[in-house]
Short mmCIF file of C-alpha atoms in Angstrom, two decimals:
data_model
loop_
_atom_site.label_atom_id
_atom_site.label_comp_id
_atom_site.label_asym_id
_atom_site.label_seq_id
_atom_site.Cartn_x
_atom_site.Cartn_y
_atom_site.Cartn_z
CA MET A 1335 -26.38 -18.17 12.98
CA GLU A 1336 -24.56 -15.80 11.29
CA GLN A 1337 -25.27 -12.25 12.38
CA PRO A 1338 -26.66 -9.41 9.80
CA LEU A 1339 -23.97 -7.42 8.20
CA THR A 1340 -24.94 -3.91 9.85
CA GLN A 1341 -21.90 -1.77 9.22
CA GLU A 1342 -19.62 -0.92 6.19
CA LEU A 1343 -16.37 -3.10 6.26
CA ILE A 1344 -13.61 -0.66 6.44
CA PRO A 1345 -10.39 -0.32 7.84
CA VAL A 1346 -9.38 0.39 11.30
CA LYS A 1347 -9.60 4.22 11.89
CA GLN A 1348 -6.35 5.80 13.16
CA SER A 1349 -8.05 7.28 16.21
CA ASP A 1350 -8.78 3.37 17.17
CA ARG A 1351 -5.23 1.94 16.76
CA ILE A 1352 -3.37 0.98 20.30
CA LEU A 1353 -0.18 3.28 20.86
CA SER A 1354 1.75 0.32 22.73
CA LEU A 1355 1.42 -1.78 19.57
CA ASP A 1356 2.39 0.82 17.02
CA VAL A 1357 5.46 1.92 19.38
CA MET A 1358 6.58 -1.77 19.53
CA ARG A 1359 6.30 -1.87 15.98
CA GLY A 1360 8.12 0.82 15.26
CA ILE A 1361 11.08 0.09 17.76
CA VAL A 1362 10.97 -3.57 16.11
CA LEU A 1363 11.11 -2.35 12.30
CA PHE A 1364 14.30 -0.11 13.83
CA GLY A 1365 15.73 -3.38 15.42
CA ILE A 1366 15.35 -5.73 12.53
CA LEU A 1367 17.33 -3.13 10.18
CA LEU A 1368 20.23 -3.81 12.37
CA MET A 1369 20.28 -7.73 11.73
CA ASN A 1370 19.28 -7.42 7.83
CA ILE A 1371 21.67 -4.39 6.66
CA ASN A 1372 24.33 -7.68 6.93
CA GLY A 1373 22.41 -9.05 4.58
CA PHE A 1374 21.97 -6.16 2.25
CA GLY A 1375 25.60 -4.76 2.39
CA LEU A 1376 28.07 -8.38 3.09
CA ALA A 1377 28.50 -11.50 1.35
CA LEU A 1378 27.28 -14.55 3.04
CA ALA A 1379 28.47 -12.92 6.33
CA TYR A 1380 25.01 -12.84 8.12
CA GLU A 1381 25.56 -15.33 10.67
CA ASP A 1382 29.32 -15.74 10.35
CA PRO A 1383 31.30 -12.59 10.29
CA THR A 1384 34.77 -14.38 9.24
CA VAL A 1385 33.56 -14.69 5.60
CA SER A 1386 33.16 -10.89 4.87
CA GLY A 1387 32.99 -7.26 7.07
CA GLY A 1388 35.55 -7.90 9.45
CA SER A 1389 35.79 -10.20 12.64
CA THR A 1390 37.65 -8.45 14.90
CA GLY A 1391 37.91 -5.22 16.72
CA LEU A 1392 34.50 -2.82 16.38
CA ASN A 1393 33.46 -5.63 13.86
CA LEU A 1394 33.79 -8.32 16.53
CA TYR A 1395 32.23 -6.32 19.22
CA THR A 1396 29.35 -5.30 16.68
CA TRP A 1397 28.41 -8.73 16.01
CA MET A 1398 28.55 -9.81 19.70
CA MET A 1399 26.02 -7.29 20.75
CA THR A 1400 23.39 -7.82 17.90
CA ASN A 1401 23.77 -11.77 18.40
CA LEU A 1402 23.01 -10.93 22.02
CA PHE A 1403 20.35 -8.75 21.82
CA PHE A 1404 18.93 -8.70 18.62
CA GLU A 1405 19.40 -11.42 16.18
CA GLY A 1406 16.22 -13.53 15.78
CA THR A 1407 14.60 -11.33 19.02
CA MET A 1408 13.45 -9.03 16.48
CA ARG A 1409 12.19 -11.28 13.77
CA ALA A 1410 10.54 -12.88 17.10
CA LEU A 1411 8.86 -10.04 17.67
CA PHE A 1412 8.09 -8.67 14.29
CA SER A 1413 6.07 -12.56 13.98
CA LEU A 1414 4.35 -11.98 17.27
CA LEU A 1415 2.93 -8.23 16.57
CA PHE A 1416 1.81 -9.74 12.74
CA GLY A 1417 -0.08 -12.42 14.73
CA VAL A 1418 -1.38 -9.90 16.95
CA GLY A 1419 -2.47 -7.63 14.16
CA MET A 1420 -4.03 -10.74 11.98
CA TYR A 1421 -6.11 -11.41 15.08
CA ILE A 1422 -7.64 -7.59 15.93
CA PHE A 1423 -7.90 -7.53 12.05
CA LEU A 1424 -10.31 -10.63 12.27
CA ASP A 1425 -11.79 -10.10 15.38
CA ARG A 1426 -12.87 -6.43 14.30
CA LEU A 1427 -14.71 -7.58 11.43
CA LEU A 1428 -16.75 -10.50 13.06
CA LYS A 1429 -17.91 -7.88 15.72
CA LYS A 1430 -19.29 -5.63 12.49
CA GLY A 1431 -21.11 -8.62 12.01
CA ALA A 1432 -19.48 -9.36 8.97
CA GLY A 1433 -19.72 -13.61 9.20
CA ILE A 1434 -18.32 -15.18 6.66
CA LYS A 1435 -17.15 -12.23 4.79
CA ALA A 1436 -14.78 -11.39 7.45
CA ALA A 1437 -12.72 -14.84 6.11
CA ASP A 1438 -12.73 -13.55 2.66
CA VAL A 1439 -10.95 -10.32 3.53
CA TYR A 1440 -8.71 -12.20 5.59
CA PHE A 1441 -7.75 -14.35 3.50
CA ARG A 1442 -7.55 -12.00 0.36
CA ARG A 1443 -5.40 -9.71 2.50
CA LEU A 1444 -3.06 -12.61 3.14
CA MET A 1445 -3.08 -13.35 -0.92
CA TRP A 1446 -1.81 -9.95 -1.83
CA LEU A 1447 0.71 -10.27 1.38
CA LEU A 1448 2.10 -13.24 -0.41
CA LEU A 1449 2.30 -11.40 -3.51
CA PHE A 1450 3.94 -7.84 -2.13
CA GLY A 1451 6.99 -10.90 -0.37
CA LEU A 1452 7.32 -12.23 -3.57
CA ILE A 1453 7.81 -8.73 -5.51
CA HIS A 1454 9.93 -7.64 -2.35
CA GLY A 1455 12.11 -10.49 -2.64
CA TYR A 1456 12.84 -11.35 -6.39
CA LEU A 1457 12.42 -7.54 -7.74
CA LEU A 1458 13.69 -5.09 -4.19
CA LEU A 1459 16.72 -7.53 -4.03
CA TRP A 1460 16.00 -8.60 -0.49
CA VAL A 1461 16.48 -12.38 0.04
CA GLY A 1462 15.79 -12.34 3.65
CA GLU A 1463 12.43 -10.77 2.90
CA ILE A 1464 9.77 -12.23 5.47
CA LEU A 1465 6.41 -11.03 3.88
CA TYR A 1466 6.15 -14.09 1.94
CA GLN A 1467 6.76 -16.27 4.97
CA TYR A 1468 4.11 -14.41 7.25
CA ALA A 1469 1.30 -14.92 4.69
CA LEU A 1470 2.15 -18.68 4.78
CA MET A 1471 1.78 -19.02 8.41
CA GLY A 1472 -1.40 -16.36 8.51
CA PHE A 1473 -3.45 -18.97 6.59
CA LEU A 1474 -2.24 -21.76 9.70
CA VAL A 1475 -2.67 -18.61 12.28
CA TYR A 1476 -6.49 -18.58 11.36
CA SER A 1477 -7.31 -22.23 12.70
CA PHE A 1478 -5.95 -20.89 16.26
CA ARG A 1479 -7.86 -17.76 16.15
CA SER A 1480 -10.43 -18.93 19.05
CA MET A 1481 -8.14 -21.25 20.93
CA VAL A 1482 -7.65 -20.43 24.89
CA PRO A 1483 -4.16 -18.05 25.35
CA LYS A 1484 -2.58 -20.65 27.50
CA TYR A 1485 -3.27 -23.58 24.85
CA LEU A 1486 -1.65 -20.71 22.33
CA VAL A 1487 1.50 -20.83 24.15
CA VAL A 1488 1.58 -24.54 24.99
CA THR A 1489 1.43 -25.04 21.12
CA ALA A 1490 4.14 -22.51 20.71
CA VAL A 1491 5.97 -24.39 23.24
CA ILE A 1492 5.44 -27.46 21.51
CA LEU A 1493 6.51 -26.07 18.05
CA PHE A 1494 9.81 -24.51 19.57
CA SER A 1495 10.55 -28.37 21.07
CA ILE A 1496 10.21 -29.93 17.69
CA GLY A 1497 12.38 -26.88 15.99
CA THR A 1498 15.01 -27.90 18.76
CA LEU A 1499 14.92 -31.38 18.33
CA TRP A 1500 15.42 -30.77 14.27
CA ASN A 1501 18.34 -28.64 14.86
CA TYR A 1502 19.85 -31.48 17.32
CA ILE A 1503 19.58 -33.66 14.09
CA ASP A 1504 21.03 -31.38 11.86
CA TYR A 1505 24.11 -31.06 14.48
CA GLN A 1506 24.55 -35.02 14.70
CA LYS A 1507 24.46 -35.07 11.30
CA GLY A 1508 26.95 -32.06 11.16
CA LYS A 1509 29.22 -33.89 13.36
CA LYS A 1510 29.04 -36.62 11.57
CA TRP A 1511 29.93 -35.30 8.17
CA ILE A 1512 32.96 -33.14 9.75
CA ALA A 1513 34.46 -36.54 10.98
CA GLU A 1514 34.24 -38.36 7.77
CA VAL A 1515 35.92 -35.19 6.51
CA ALA A 1516 38.95 -35.53 8.75
CA GLU A 1517 38.58 -39.09 7.88
CA ALA A 1518 39.13 -38.30 4.23
CA GLN A 1519 41.56 -35.87 4.29
CA ALA A 1520 43.78 -38.06 6.34
CA LEU A 1521 43.66 -40.83 3.92
CA LEU A 1522 44.23 -38.34 1.08
CA VAL A 1523 47.85 -37.75 3.06
CA THR A 1524 48.74 -41.44 2.82
CA GLU A 1525 46.97 -40.99 -1.15
CA GLU A 1526 44.88 -43.99 -0.21
CA GLU A 1527 41.86 -44.10 -2.24
CA LEU A 1528 38.70 -42.94 -0.97
CA PRO A 1529 35.61 -44.74 -0.27
CA LYS A 1530 32.55 -43.51 -1.72
CA GLU A 1531 30.94 -41.89 0.95
CA LEU A 1532 34.32 -40.35 2.51
CA LYS A 1533 34.95 -38.83 -1.35
CA ALA A 1534 31.79 -37.44 -1.27
CA ALA A 1535 31.95 -35.86 2.11
CA ASN A 1536 35.20 -34.39 1.38
CA GLU A 1537 33.91 -33.01 -1.78
CA ALA A 1538 31.00 -31.22 0.14
CA TRP A 1539 33.39 -29.87 2.52
CA GLU A 1540 35.46 -28.55 -0.07
CA LYS A 1541 32.59 -27.03 -2.16
CA ARG A 1542 31.49 -25.32 1.25
CA GLU A 1543 35.23 -23.93 1.49
CA THR A 1544 35.08 -22.67 -1.94
CA GLU A 1545 32.13 -20.94 -1.99
CA ARG A 1546 33.49 -19.18 1.31
CA SER A 1547 36.92 -18.39 -0.17
CA PRO A 1548 38.06 -14.70 -0.68
CA GLU A 1549 37.94 -15.10 -4.17
CA ALA A 1550 34.59 -16.48 -3.86
CA VAL A 1551 33.22 -13.57 -1.85
CA GLU A 1552 34.58 -11.11 -4.27
CA GLU A 1553 32.98 -12.67 -6.95
CA PHE A 1554 29.79 -12.28 -5.20
CA ASN A 1555 30.54 -8.66 -4.46
CA GLU A 1556 31.14 -8.06 -8.14
CA GLU A 1557 27.69 -9.73 -8.98
CA MET A 1558 25.91 -7.68 -6.83
CA ARG A 1559 27.49 -4.37 -7.88
CA LYS A 1560 26.32 -5.00 -11.36
CA GLY A 1561 22.95 -3.29 -13.04
CA TYR A 1562 19.49 -3.91 -11.79
CA PHE A 1563 18.40 -7.04 -14.04
CA SER A 1564 21.91 -8.85 -13.33
CA VAL A 1565 21.61 -8.56 -9.89
CA VAL A 1566 18.03 -9.66 -10.03
CA ALA A 1567 19.04 -12.84 -12.19
CA PHE A 1568 21.89 -13.34 -9.62
CA LEU A 1569 19.76 -13.61 -6.43
CA ALA A 1570 16.67 -15.58 -8.33
CA PRO A 1571 18.31 -19.08 -7.00
CA THR A 1572 18.45 -17.74 -3.51
CA ASN A 1573 14.88 -16.57 -3.31
CA TYR A 1574 13.36 -19.56 -5.07
CA ASP A 1575 15.66 -21.73 -2.54
CA PHE A 1576 14.54 -19.82 0.76
CA ASP A 1577 11.04 -20.05 -0.69
CA VAL A 1578 10.70 -23.26 -1.37
CA ASN A 1579 12.56 -24.49 1.63
CA TRP A 1580 12.39 -22.54 4.82
CA PRO A 1581 8.07 -22.46 5.61
CA TYR A 1582 8.68 -26.25 6.36
CA ARG A 1583 12.29 -25.55 7.91
CA GLY A 1584 11.95 -22.59 10.22
CA ASP A 1585 8.72 -20.73 9.63
CA VAL A 1586 6.31 -23.12 11.48
CA TRP A 1587 9.06 -23.27 14.67
CA ASP A 1588 10.22 -19.67 14.19
CA VAL A 1589 7.21 -17.56 12.70
CA LEU A 1590 3.94 -19.27 13.68
CA SER A 1591 5.26 -20.12 17.19
CA MET A 1592 5.58 -16.62 17.98
CA MET A 1593 2.25 -15.62 16.31
CA LEU A 1594 0.72 -17.87 18.69
CA ILE A 1595 2.28 -15.92 21.68
CA GLY A 1596 1.51 -13.00 20.31
CA ILE A 1597 -1.97 -13.47 20.13
CA ALA A 1598 -1.68 -15.05 23.56
CA LEU A 1599 -0.24 -12.11 25.18
CA PHE A 1600 -2.57 -9.38 23.48
CA ARG A 1601 -5.66 -11.44 24.85
CA TRP A 1602 -4.03 -11.29 28.31
CA GLY A 1603 -3.49 -7.40 28.20
CA ILE A 1604 0.25 -7.79 28.27
CA LEU A 1605 0.82 -6.14 24.74
CA THR A 1606 -1.89 -2.97 25.52
CA ALA A 1607 0.32 -1.75 28.56
CA GLU A 1608 -2.58 -2.54 30.87
CA LYS A 1609 -0.34 -4.39 33.60
CA SER A 1610 1.25 -2.95 36.05
CA PHE A 1611 4.91 -1.49 36.23
CA GLY A 1612 5.98 -4.39 38.39
CA PHE A 1613 5.04 -7.01 36.08
CA TYR A 1614 6.47 -5.55 33.24
CA LEU A 1615 10.06 -4.65 35.32
CA THR A 1616 9.48 -8.80 36.50
CA LEU A 1617 8.78 -9.84 32.78
CA ALA A 1618 11.65 -7.88 31.85
CA ALA A 1619 13.90 -9.17 34.13
CA MET A 1620 13.37 -12.93 33.72
CA GLY A 1621 13.10 -12.52 30.21
CA TYR A 1622 16.87 -10.86 29.81
CA ALA A 1623 17.96 -13.17 32.87
CA ILE A 1624 17.02 -16.76 31.25
CA GLY A 1625 17.46 -15.42 27.47
CA LEU A 1626 20.79 -13.69 27.55
CA ALA A 1627 22.24 -16.50 29.46
CA ILE A 1628 21.30 -18.77 26.79
CA ASN A 1629 22.07 -16.31 23.88
CA TYR A 1630 25.39 -15.69 25.84
CA TYR A 1631 26.18 -19.68 26.21
CA GLU A 1632 25.72 -19.82 22.26
CA MET A 1633 27.99 -16.96 21.50
CA GLN A 1634 30.58 -18.30 23.91
CA LEU A 1635 30.57 -21.59 21.85
CA VAL A 1636 31.00 -19.65 18.47
CA LEU A 1637 33.68 -17.73 19.94
CA ASP A 1638 35.57 -20.52 21.64
CA ASP A 1639 35.54 -22.79 18.73
CA ASN A 1640 36.75 -19.92 16.31
CA PHE A 1641 33.45 -19.60 14.44
CA SER A 1642 33.34 -23.24 13.02
CA LEU A 1643 30.27 -24.93 11.29
CA LEU A 1644 30.06 -27.24 14.23
CA SER A 1645 29.94 -24.52 16.82
CA PHE A 1646 27.42 -22.56 15.31
CA SER A 1647 25.26 -25.77 14.55
CA LYS A 1648 25.60 -26.88 18.21
CA SER A 1649 24.55 -23.01 19.01
CA ASN A 1650 21.35 -23.33 17.53
CA ILE A 1651 20.22 -26.26 19.58
CA THR A 1652 18.79 -23.70 22.15
CA TYR A 1653 18.02 -20.92 19.48
CA TYR A 1654 14.39 -20.93 19.71
CA TRP A 1655 14.55 -20.68 23.44
CA GLY A 1656 16.94 -17.90 24.09
CA ARG A 1657 15.69 -15.69 21.32
CA ALA A 1658 11.87 -16.35 23.22
CA PHE A 1659 13.06 -15.32 26.35
CA VAL A 1660 14.89 -12.00 25.22
CA ALA A 1661 11.95 -11.10 22.66
CA MET A 1662 10.00 -11.30 26.39
CA GLY A 1663 12.71 -9.07 28.04
CA HIS A 1664 11.87 -6.29 25.09
CA VAL A 1665 8.23 -6.53 25.38
CA GLY A 1666 8.59 -5.78 29.16
CA LEU A 1667 11.10 -3.20 28.46
CA ILE A 1668 8.77 -1.65 25.75
CA MET A 1669 5.60 -1.85 27.59
CA LEU A 1670 7.56 0.08 30.62
CA PHE A 1671 8.58 2.78 27.93
CA CYS A 1672 4.89 3.30 26.56
CA LYS A 1673 3.45 3.39 30.54
CA THR A 1674 5.94 6.46 31.27
CA PRO A 1675 4.43 9.97 30.88
CA ILE A 1676 8.01 11.10 29.58
CA LEU A 1677 9.18 11.49 26.01
CA GLY A 1678 6.08 11.56 24.75
CA TRP A 1679 8.00 12.88 21.05
CA LEU A 1680 9.80 9.77 20.96
CA LYS A 1681 6.65 7.79 21.35
CA ASN A 1682 5.05 9.78 18.77
CA GLY A 1683 7.82 9.27 16.35
CA LEU A 1684 7.89 5.59 17.01
CA SER A 1685 4.15 5.13 16.50
CA ALA A 1686 4.33 6.64 13.40
CA VAL A 1687 7.24 4.58 12.00
CA GLY A 1688 4.85 1.47 13.37
CA LYS A 1689 1.61 2.45 11.68
CA MET A 1690 3.65 2.57 8.61
CA ALA A 1691 5.64 -0.82 9.02
CA LEU A 1692 4.72 -2.19 5.62
CA THR A 1693 5.90 0.78 3.61
CA ASN A 1694 9.08 1.14 5.98
CA TYR A 1695 10.16 -2.19 5.70
CA MET A 1696 9.98 -2.17 1.94
CA MET A 1697 11.62 1.02 1.87
CA HIS A 1698 14.43 -0.40 3.68
CA SER A 1699 15.14 -2.48 0.69
CA VAL A 1700 14.36 0.40 -2.19
CA ILE A 1701 16.86 2.33 0.03
CA CYS A 1702 19.60 -0.78 0.40
CA MET A 1703 19.48 -1.39 -3.12
CA ILE A 1704 20.27 2.03 -4.10
CA VAL A 1705 23.04 2.32 -1.50
CA PHE A 1706 24.46 -1.20 -1.80
CA THR A 1707 23.71 -2.69 -5.54
CA GLY A 1708 24.68 -1.58 -9.05
CA VAL A 1709 21.44 0.34 -9.64
CA GLY A 1710 23.11 3.05 -7.04
CA PHE A 1711 26.18 3.34 -5.49
CA GLY A 1712 27.59 0.09 -6.07
CA MET A 1713 28.92 -0.07 -1.93
CA PHE A 1714 28.10 -3.98 -1.62
CA GLY A 1715 31.11 -5.27 0.37
CA LYS A 1716 32.75 -2.18 0.60
CA LEU A 1717 32.11 -1.22 4.38
CA GLU A 1718 33.03 -3.11 7.40
CA ARG A 1719 30.52 -4.82 10.00
CA TYR A 1720 30.58 -1.61 11.90
CA GLU A 1721 30.56 0.93 9.36
CA LEU A 1722 27.23 -0.78 7.77
CA LEU A 1723 25.35 0.85 11.45
CA TYR A 1724 26.21 4.16 10.08
CA VAL A 1725 23.78 3.30 7.30
CA VAL A 1726 21.19 1.70 9.45
CA PHE A 1727 21.19 4.88 11.99
CA SER A 1728 20.88 7.36 8.75
CA ILE A 1729 18.13 5.14 7.78
CA TRP A 1730 16.23 5.45 11.34
CA VAL A 1731 16.84 9.22 11.11
CA PHE A 1732 15.02 9.33 7.83
CA GLN A 1733 11.76 7.47 8.83
CA PHE A 1734 11.37 8.54 12.17
CA ILE A 1735 11.57 12.33 10.68
CA LEU A 1736 9.54 11.03 7.43
CA SER A 1737 6.81 9.03 8.92
CA PRO A 1738 5.25 11.64 11.16
CA ILE A 1739 5.30 14.54 8.61
CA TRP A 1740 3.32 11.83 5.95
CA LEU A 1741 0.63 10.94 8.25
CA ARG A 1742 0.01 14.49 8.90
CA TYR A 1743 -1.37 14.65 5.46
CA PHE A 1744 -2.24 11.16 4.95
CA HIS A 1745 -4.56 8.46 6.69
CA TYR A 1746 -1.79 5.68 5.51
CA GLY A 1747 1.36 4.68 4.59
CA PRO A 1748 1.47 4.28 0.65
CA MET A 1749 1.87 0.34 0.74
CA GLU A 1750 -0.78 0.10 3.77
CA TRP A 1751 -3.28 1.98 1.41
CA ILE A 1752 -2.70 -0.22 -1.35
CA TRP A 1753 -3.23 -3.06 0.79
CA ARG A 1754 -6.40 -2.29 2.22
CA ASN A 1755 -7.69 -1.02 -1.43
CA LEU A 1756 -6.79 -4.45 -2.57
CA SER A 1757 -8.16 -6.21 0.74
CA TYR A 1758 -11.52 -4.69 0.89
CA MET A 1759 -11.38 -4.29 -2.70
CA LYS A 1760 -12.39 -0.51 -2.62
CA VAL A 1761 -10.47 2.35 -2.79
CA HIS A 1762 -10.69 4.28 0.66
CA PRO A 1763 -9.46 8.16 1.25
CA LEU A 1764 -5.71 8.40 1.64
CA ARG A 1765 -5.44 12.12 1.62
CA LYS A 1766 -6.69 13.84 5.12
CA GLY A 1767 -9.05 16.86 4.95
CA PRO A 1768 -11.41 17.69 1.87
CA PRO A 1769 -10.93 16.50 -1.51
CA LEU A 1770 -8.83 18.47 -3.85
CA THR A 1771 -10.44 20.08 -6.53
CA LEU A 1772 -9.05 21.19 -9.78
#
């Protein structure tokens, strides 16, 4: 029987927030910018540094370090935290006796997030945006909310396995394609006519090489340095392709899996820093030992084959496992940091950044739009890979300073406040203290 609604449905109070989750959210938000900055500032170089941005010296070391420790793992932790956040959100509503109204608020919250994601991708010019994907996977999370934690992990492992199988199939298709291209090019040397299949394979290869050529990269750079509406139109097809294809190709195995793991870890008390120092030390050691070994193996595959298409495809076969274990290593290390009695100022600053995660995440795009596109300084393609880190560190410092100052005077970040108002269909106080009088 549905419980009577005895309390008003209101957003969680700041005093009820979980410090370890906010600190972790702040750290992950900063970490994910380390990867996203390559998409903000370089053409087609998020994965492959040989296309643009430099692949030698400091640029190569930057690629190596970010791929070992951050690529995929920050998105994994972001997904994990989103799953936890939605679980806590729904659980607290139900404990207040909201009944079916809890589902109304939950799904309305996700519908608005989906719209925010579309705005973020198409109008704030970030083709790698994740809010749209999180909203879609959040709809699925609802069905798993009451599952026993160990079965949540089992389900996630099954999803990892399906994603791994898909990546393996793609690798085999890639091997077949490369073999066909080699055969086609050998026949072209002898001026023989190509069979239909080999001709199609060779044309697809030539198209790929053309799109990655220095001339194409420079054309891409010039497009990104144009005015706002030109850039919107230029990126729209990429946004569309990402939103249409990625939910079933990647999100179920990449995002939903980590959301389920996050809920399990939270219900086990692991994400609230309740476990012992020894537990988190073991978690960090095991996570890094297994995860970094897998990531190092993947990285060496790519380096040994000089960043070839097949080396990337082969490295993707174990991708979900390496990122998941490194993510667990990060969880252990972050929880150790939260349990230690030192560096309170750093925890408070990161916690403030985490409390404003939605605002700060979208702020990354606004700042980078101004820095890199023709809307502002037009620096797209003008910085090397390692030089983009200067932009990252500057944004970190800015948000680390700004977030605590904002929260000193306001209950929520601007986007968090808008999201809450739309979710509950009620305007909540934003400014702290007595209302202003004119």
